Amino acid sequence: QEVMDGLERWTPTGGTPQGAVLSPLLANIYLHPLDKLVTDAGMKMVRYADDFVILCENRTRAEDVLRLVREWTEGNGLTLHPDKTHLGDCSQSGQGFEFLGY
């Protein structure tokens, strides 16, 4: 599919433009199997498009689930953003996290 930009034609080589209406829908369709994988593993996950938080009862379980999610994403041509991927203990003071800007 060609796109007209001014008077020049170009062909996108991949992805959908960020902010496009279609992007979150495609993310939801593509990541639905990940939702199922995590919930079948007994974890609680909150996801908005491609941003998500997984709640676990202890660090060992969190490490196991992170490994599971990393294997799934890499096996499906995706990578976890290293600056956004971390384990934290919300029961400890100062260990909150930011999700969707909050």
XYZ file of C-alpha atoms in Angstrom:
102
model
C 0.000 0.000 0.000
C 1.453 3.333 -1.034
C 1.031 6.529 0.939
C 0.986 10.000 -0.587
C 3.102 12.467 1.438
C 2.912 15.905 -0.144
C 3.797 15.161 -3.753
C 6.006 12.174 -3.015
C 4.928 8.539 -2.814
C 6.413 6.131 -0.338
C 5.623 2.653 0.842
C 5.585 1.926 4.587
C 7.916 -0.915 5.496
C 6.260 -1.930 8.754
C 3.999 -1.135 11.643
C 1.143 1.291 11.989
C 1.691 4.955 12.748
C 1.828 5.706 16.471
C -1.386 7.391 17.545
C -3.400 5.816 14.734
C -6.837 4.514 15.702
C -5.925 1.071 14.409
C -2.794 0.646 16.585
C -4.500 -0.136 19.938
C -6.964 -2.494 18.247
C -4.166 -4.441 16.573
C -2.215 -4.515 19.853
C -5.253 -5.951 21.644
C -5.743 -8.639 19.003
C -2.045 -9.555 18.876
C -1.542 -9.586 22.657
C -4.722 -11.470 23.574
C -2.844 -14.819 23.722
C -0.417 -13.218 26.197
C -3.376 -12.168 28.370
C -4.567 -15.771 28.368
C -1.097 -17.144 29.111
C -0.687 -14.886 32.143
C -4.178 -15.464 33.537
C -3.880 -19.234 32.961
C -0.679 -19.049 35.047
C -2.818 -17.652 37.870
C -1.593 -14.066 37.694
C -3.524 -10.802 37.561
C -2.622 -8.552 34.638
C -3.748 -5.034 33.788
C -3.062 -4.084 30.169
C -3.816 -1.052 28.013
C -2.702 -1.677 24.424
C 0.986 -2.644 24.789
C 1.536 -1.363 28.342
C 0.869 -3.790 31.166
C 1.416 -4.570 34.832
C 1.388 -8.103 36.252
C 0.644 -8.573 39.942
C 2.317 -11.460 41.787
C 2.342 -12.660 45.383
C 6.138 -12.813 45.740
C 9.401 -12.066 43.968
C 10.054 -15.682 42.945
C 6.676 -15.861 41.207
C 7.305 -12.464 39.585
C 10.647 -13.676 38.203
C 8.969 -16.814 36.820
C 6.211 -14.801 35.148
C 8.704 -12.284 33.733
C 10.632 -15.177 32.194
C 7.371 -16.589 30.757
C 6.354 -13.204 29.310
C 9.834 -12.592 27.882
C 9.798 -16.009 26.164
C 6.327 -15.320 24.713
C 7.192 -11.841 23.462
C 10.487 -12.901 21.890
C 8.796 -15.931 20.334
C 6.261 -13.591 18.746
C 8.701 -11.046 17.343
C 8.402 -8.538 20.200
C 10.764 -7.291 22.887
C 10.141 -5.902 26.352
C 11.329 -2.298 26.735
C 14.298 -2.489 29.140
C 13.551 0.912 30.734
C 9.925 -0.046 31.386
C 10.502 -3.628 32.576
C 11.245 -4.116 36.253
C 10.259 -6.041 39.343
C 9.170 -4.133 42.420
C 7.658 -4.829 45.804
C 4.753 -2.449 46.362
C 4.572 -3.407 50.040
C 7.908 -1.621 50.550
C 7.997 2.143 51.062
C 8.954 4.016 47.888
C 8.394 0.996 45.629
C 5.451 2.297 43.629
C 5.379 2.340 39.854
C 4.144 4.533 37.034
C 1.502 3.132 34.688
C 0.065 5.119 31.789
C 1.509 8.317 33.214
C 0.044 7.888 36.712
